[in-house]
CSV table of C-alpha atoms in Angstrom, one decimal:
chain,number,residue,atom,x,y,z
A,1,UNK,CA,143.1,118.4,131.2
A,2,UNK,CA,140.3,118.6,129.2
A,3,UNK,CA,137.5,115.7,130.1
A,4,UNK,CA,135.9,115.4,127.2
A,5,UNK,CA,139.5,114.8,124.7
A,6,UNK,CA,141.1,113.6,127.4
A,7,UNK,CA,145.0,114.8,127.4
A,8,UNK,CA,145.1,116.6,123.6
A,9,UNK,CA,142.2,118.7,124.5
A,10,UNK,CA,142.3,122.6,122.6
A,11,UNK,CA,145.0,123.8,124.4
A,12,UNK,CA,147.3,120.9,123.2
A,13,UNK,CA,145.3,120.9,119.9
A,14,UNK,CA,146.5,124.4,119.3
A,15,UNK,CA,150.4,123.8,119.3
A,16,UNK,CA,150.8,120.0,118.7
A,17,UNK,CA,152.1,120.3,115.3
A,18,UNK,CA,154.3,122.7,116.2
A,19,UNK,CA,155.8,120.7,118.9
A,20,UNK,CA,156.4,118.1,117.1
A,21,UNK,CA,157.7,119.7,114.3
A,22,UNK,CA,160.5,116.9,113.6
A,23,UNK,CA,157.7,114.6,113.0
A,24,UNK,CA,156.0,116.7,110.7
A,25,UNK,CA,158.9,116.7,108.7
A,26,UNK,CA,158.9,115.3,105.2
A,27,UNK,CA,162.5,112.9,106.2
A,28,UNK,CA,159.5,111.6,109.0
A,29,UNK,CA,156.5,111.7,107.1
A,30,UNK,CA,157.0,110.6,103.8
A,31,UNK,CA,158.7,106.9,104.6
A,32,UNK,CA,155.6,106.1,106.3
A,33,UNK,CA,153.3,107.2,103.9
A,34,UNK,CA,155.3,105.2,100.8
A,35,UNK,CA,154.5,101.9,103.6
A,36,UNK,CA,151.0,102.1,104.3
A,37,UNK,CA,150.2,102.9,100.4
A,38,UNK,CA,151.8,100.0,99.7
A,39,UNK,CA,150.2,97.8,102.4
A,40,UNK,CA,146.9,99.4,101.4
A,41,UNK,CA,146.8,98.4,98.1
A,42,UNK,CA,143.5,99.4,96.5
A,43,UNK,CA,141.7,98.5,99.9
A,44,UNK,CA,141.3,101.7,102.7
A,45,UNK,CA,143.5,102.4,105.7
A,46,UNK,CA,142.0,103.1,109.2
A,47,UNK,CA,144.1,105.2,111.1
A,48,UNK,CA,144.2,104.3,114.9
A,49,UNK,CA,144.5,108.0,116.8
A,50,UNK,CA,144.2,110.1,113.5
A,51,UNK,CA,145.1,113.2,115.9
A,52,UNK,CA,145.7,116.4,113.1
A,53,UNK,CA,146.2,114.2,110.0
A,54,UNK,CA,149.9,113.9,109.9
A,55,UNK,CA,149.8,111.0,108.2
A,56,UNK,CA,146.1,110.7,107.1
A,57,UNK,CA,146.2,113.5,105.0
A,58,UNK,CA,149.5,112.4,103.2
A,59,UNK,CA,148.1,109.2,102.5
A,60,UNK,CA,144.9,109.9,101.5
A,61,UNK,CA,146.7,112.3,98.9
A,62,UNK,CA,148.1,108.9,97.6
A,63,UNK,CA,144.4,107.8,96.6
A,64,UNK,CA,144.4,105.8,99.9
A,65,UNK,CA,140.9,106.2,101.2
A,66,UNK,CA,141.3,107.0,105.5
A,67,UNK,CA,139.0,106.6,107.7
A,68,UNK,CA,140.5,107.6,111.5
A,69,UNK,CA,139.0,106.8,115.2
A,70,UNK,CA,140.0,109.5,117.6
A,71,UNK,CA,139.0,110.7,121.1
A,72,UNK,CA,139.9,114.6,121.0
A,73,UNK,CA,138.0,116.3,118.6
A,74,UNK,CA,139.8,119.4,119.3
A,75,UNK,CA,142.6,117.3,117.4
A,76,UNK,CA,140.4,116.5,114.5
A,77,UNK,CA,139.0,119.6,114.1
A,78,UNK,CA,142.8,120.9,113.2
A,79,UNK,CA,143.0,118.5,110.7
A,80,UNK,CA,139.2,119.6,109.6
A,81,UNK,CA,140.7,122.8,109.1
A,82,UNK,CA,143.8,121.5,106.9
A,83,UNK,CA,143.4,121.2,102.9
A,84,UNK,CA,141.8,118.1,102.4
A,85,UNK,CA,141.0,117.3,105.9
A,86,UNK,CA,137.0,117.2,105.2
A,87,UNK,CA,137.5,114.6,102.9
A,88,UNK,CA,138.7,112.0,106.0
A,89,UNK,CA,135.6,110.1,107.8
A,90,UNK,CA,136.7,110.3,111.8
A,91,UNK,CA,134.5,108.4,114.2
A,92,UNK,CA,134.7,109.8,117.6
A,93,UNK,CA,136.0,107.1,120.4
A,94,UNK,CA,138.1,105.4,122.0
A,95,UNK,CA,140.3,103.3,119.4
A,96,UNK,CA,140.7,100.5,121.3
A,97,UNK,CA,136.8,99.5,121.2
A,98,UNK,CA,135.2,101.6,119.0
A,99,UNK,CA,133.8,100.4,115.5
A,100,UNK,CA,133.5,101.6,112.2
A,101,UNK,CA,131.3,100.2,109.4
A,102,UNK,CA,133.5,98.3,106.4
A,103,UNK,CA,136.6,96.5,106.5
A,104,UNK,CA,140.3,97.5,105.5
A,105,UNK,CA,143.6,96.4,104.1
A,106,UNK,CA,145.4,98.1,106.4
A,107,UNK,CA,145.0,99.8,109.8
A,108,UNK,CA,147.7,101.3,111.7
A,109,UNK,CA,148.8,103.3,115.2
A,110,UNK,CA,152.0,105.3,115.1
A,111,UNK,CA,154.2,107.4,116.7
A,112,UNK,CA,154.4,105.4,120.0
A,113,UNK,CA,150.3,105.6,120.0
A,114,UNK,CA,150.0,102.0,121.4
A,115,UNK,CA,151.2,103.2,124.4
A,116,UNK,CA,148.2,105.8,125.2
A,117,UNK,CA,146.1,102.7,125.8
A,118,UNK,CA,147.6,102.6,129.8
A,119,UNK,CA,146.9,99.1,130.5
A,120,UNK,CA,147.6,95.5,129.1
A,121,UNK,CA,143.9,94.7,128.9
A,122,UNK,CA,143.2,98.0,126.5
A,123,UNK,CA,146.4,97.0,124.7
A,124,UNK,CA,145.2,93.7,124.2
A,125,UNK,CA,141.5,94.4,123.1
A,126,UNK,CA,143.0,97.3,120.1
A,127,UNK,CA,144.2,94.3,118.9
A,128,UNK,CA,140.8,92.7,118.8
A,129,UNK,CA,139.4,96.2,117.7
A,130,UNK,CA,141.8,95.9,114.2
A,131,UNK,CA,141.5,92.1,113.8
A,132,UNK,CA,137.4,92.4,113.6
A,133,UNK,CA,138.1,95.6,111.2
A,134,UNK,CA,140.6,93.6,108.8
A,135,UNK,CA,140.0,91.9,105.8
A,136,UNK,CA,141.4,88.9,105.3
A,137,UNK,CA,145.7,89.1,104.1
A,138,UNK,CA,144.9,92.9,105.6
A,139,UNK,CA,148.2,94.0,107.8
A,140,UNK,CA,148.0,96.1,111.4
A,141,UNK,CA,151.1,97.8,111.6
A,142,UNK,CA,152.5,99.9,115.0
A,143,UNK,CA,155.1,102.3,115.0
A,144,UNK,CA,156.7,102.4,119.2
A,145,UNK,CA,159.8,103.1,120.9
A,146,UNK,CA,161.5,100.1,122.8
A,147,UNK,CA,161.5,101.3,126.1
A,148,UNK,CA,164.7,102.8,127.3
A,149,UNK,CA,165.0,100.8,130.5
A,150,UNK,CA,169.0,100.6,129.6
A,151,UNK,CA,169.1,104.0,130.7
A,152,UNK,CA,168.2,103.5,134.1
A,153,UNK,CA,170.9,102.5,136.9
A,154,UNK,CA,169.8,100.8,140.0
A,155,UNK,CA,167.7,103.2,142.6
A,156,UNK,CA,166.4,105.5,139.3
A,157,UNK,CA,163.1,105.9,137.5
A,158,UNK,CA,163.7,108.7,135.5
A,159,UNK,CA,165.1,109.4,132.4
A,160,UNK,CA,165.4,112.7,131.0
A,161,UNK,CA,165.0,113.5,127.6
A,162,UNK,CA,165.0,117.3,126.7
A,163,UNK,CA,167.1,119.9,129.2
A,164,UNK,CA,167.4,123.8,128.2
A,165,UNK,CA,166.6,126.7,130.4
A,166,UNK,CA,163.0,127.0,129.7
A,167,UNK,CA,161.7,123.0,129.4
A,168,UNK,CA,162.3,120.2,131.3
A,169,UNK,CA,161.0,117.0,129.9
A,170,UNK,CA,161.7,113.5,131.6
A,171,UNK,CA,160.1,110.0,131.2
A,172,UNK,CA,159.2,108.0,134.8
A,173,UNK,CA,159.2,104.2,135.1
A,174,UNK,CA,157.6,101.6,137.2
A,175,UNK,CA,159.2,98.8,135.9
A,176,UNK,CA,157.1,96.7,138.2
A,177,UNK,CA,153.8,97.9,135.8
A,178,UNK,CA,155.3,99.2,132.6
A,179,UNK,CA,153.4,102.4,133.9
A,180,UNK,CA,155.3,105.1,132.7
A,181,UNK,CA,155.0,109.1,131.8
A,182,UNK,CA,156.1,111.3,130.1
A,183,UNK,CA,156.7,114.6,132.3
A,184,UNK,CA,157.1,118.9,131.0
A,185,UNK,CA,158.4,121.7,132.8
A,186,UNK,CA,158.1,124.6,131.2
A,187,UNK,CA,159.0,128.3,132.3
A,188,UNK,CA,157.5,131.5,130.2
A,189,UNK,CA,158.2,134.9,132.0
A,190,UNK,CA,159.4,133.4,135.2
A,191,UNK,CA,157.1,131.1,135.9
A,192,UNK,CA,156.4,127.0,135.9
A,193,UNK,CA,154.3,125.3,134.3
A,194,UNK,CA,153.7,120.8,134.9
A,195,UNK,CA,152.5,118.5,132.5
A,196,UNK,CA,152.5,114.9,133.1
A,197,UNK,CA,150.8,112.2,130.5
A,198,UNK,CA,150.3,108.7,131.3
A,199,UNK,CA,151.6,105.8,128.7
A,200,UNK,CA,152.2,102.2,129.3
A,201,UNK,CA,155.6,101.1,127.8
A,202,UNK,CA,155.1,97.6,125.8
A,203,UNK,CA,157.8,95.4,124.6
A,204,UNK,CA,158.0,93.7,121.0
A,205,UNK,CA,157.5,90.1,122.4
A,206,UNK,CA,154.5,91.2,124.5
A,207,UNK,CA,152.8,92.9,120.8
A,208,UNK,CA,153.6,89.7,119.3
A,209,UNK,CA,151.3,87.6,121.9
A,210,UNK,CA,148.6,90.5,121.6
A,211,UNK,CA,148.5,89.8,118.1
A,212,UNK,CA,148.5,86.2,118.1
A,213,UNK,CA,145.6,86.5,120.7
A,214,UNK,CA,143.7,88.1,118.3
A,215,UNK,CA,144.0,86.4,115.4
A,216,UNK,CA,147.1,88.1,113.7
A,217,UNK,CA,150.6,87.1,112.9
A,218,UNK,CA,154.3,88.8,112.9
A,219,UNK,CA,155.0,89.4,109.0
A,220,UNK,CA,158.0,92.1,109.1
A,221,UNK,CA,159.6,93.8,111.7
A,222,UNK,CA,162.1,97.2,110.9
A,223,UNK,CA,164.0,99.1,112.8
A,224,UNK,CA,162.1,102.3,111.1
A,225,UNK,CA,159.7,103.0,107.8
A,226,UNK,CA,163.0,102.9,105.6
A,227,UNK,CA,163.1,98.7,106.5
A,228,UNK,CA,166.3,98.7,107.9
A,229,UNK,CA,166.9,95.3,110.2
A,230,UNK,CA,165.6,95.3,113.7
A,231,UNK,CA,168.5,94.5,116.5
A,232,UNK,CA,169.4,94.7,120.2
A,233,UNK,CA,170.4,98.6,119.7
A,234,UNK,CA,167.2,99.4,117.8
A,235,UNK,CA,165.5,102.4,119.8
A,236,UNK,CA,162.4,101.7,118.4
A,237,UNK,CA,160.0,99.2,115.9
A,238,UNK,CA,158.0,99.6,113.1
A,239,UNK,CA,155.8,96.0,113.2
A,240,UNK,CA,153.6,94.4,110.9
A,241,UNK,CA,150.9,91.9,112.1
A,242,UNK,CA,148.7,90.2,109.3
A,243,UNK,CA,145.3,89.0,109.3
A,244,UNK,CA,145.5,85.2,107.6
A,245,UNK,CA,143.7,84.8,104.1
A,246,UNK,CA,140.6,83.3,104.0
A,247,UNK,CA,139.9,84.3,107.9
A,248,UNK,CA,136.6,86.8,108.3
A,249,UNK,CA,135.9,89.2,111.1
């Protein structure tokens, strides 16, 4: 692991679009993008782990001025290296304390982000973080999987997710903590590699109380960007908190 970017040091840096090719995906990208332009409005978005601009760079293509907060800065120096990714202010730090100069109408954390923050207390003071960097009516909105504790029978913690003859990936849970991980094996020319990365897991409730501690209230909550209902099978939430008018930071 690299100390100074943490877990998406150069080495991840280097392939992480190309691992997550799905999400780079215009089916992926593109309904999230048509979201946050709206929610922005004519004010700017602040991007919560801008990473290597999958969204940033979309959305600032909109007319949406971005300004992102990111630890690695092997990850933003891909997106430096994109089209239009000197245009995008980054402040180096950790999101869930570090502040920017201005306010926004909409800041947001997606792809199950949140859940890099590994403890309640971090969880809790993003939430903070975004309320003091809101204008008033602005919107925080989180994109996270529900964790997948349906999966597990009685005696197991694991649940795998990816099997072929060269990766092994698997999440671990301690449902006593919400600690969880997400775990790689990975075989090139006969031999192993391990990766395991840290997350904690979060439920919808628990975001709700986050974001009433700070300030914020539930306005929508989807099942995905495309806004279709959030249920009891729903394998994941797209959630918008909002700032109440006429409330400063």
């Amino acid at each position: 692991m690299d100390d100074e970017d943490g877990y998406f040091g150069k080495s991840v840096a280097a392939t992480y679009d190309e691992s997550a090719a799905e999400m780079f995906a215009a089916d992926a990208v593109d309904p999230a993008v048509e979201v946050l332009t709206r929610l922005a409005g004519r004010g700017r978005a602040l991007e919560l782990g801008i990473g290597t601009g999958r969204i940033a760079l979309p959305l600032a293509g909109r007319g949406v001025p971005v300004h992102g907060i990111d630890m690695s800065r092997a990850m933003v120096a891909r997106m430096r290296a994109k089209p239009g990714g000197d245009g995008i202010g980054v402040t180096i730090g950790d999101f869930a304390t570090t502040r920017v100069d201005g306010t926004f109408s909409v800041a947001y954390l997606v792809f199950n982000t949140i859940m890099n923050l590994t403890s309640q207390q971090a969880q809790v003071a993003c939430f903070r973080n975004v309320a003091a960097h809101l204008e008033p009516g602005g919107c925080f909105v989180i994109e996270v999987m529900v964790p997948e504790l349906r999966k597990l029978p009685p005696g197991q913690n694991a649940v795998p997710f990816h099997v072929s003859p060269t990766r092994w990936a698997f999440d671990v849970y301690d449902v006593a903590t919400q600690a969880m991980s997400s775990n790689y094996v990975d075989v090139v020319d006969g031999h192993g590699t391990y990766e395991s990365i840290p997350f904690r897991y979060v439920w919808p409730a628990e975001l709700d109380l986050m974001a009433q501690l700070a300030g914020l209230r539930l306005r929508e909550r989807w099942d995905g960007w495309a806004g279709a209902p959030f249920t009891s099978e729903s394998h994941r939430h797209v959630s918008v908190w909002e700032k109440p008018a006429g409330e400063g930071g």
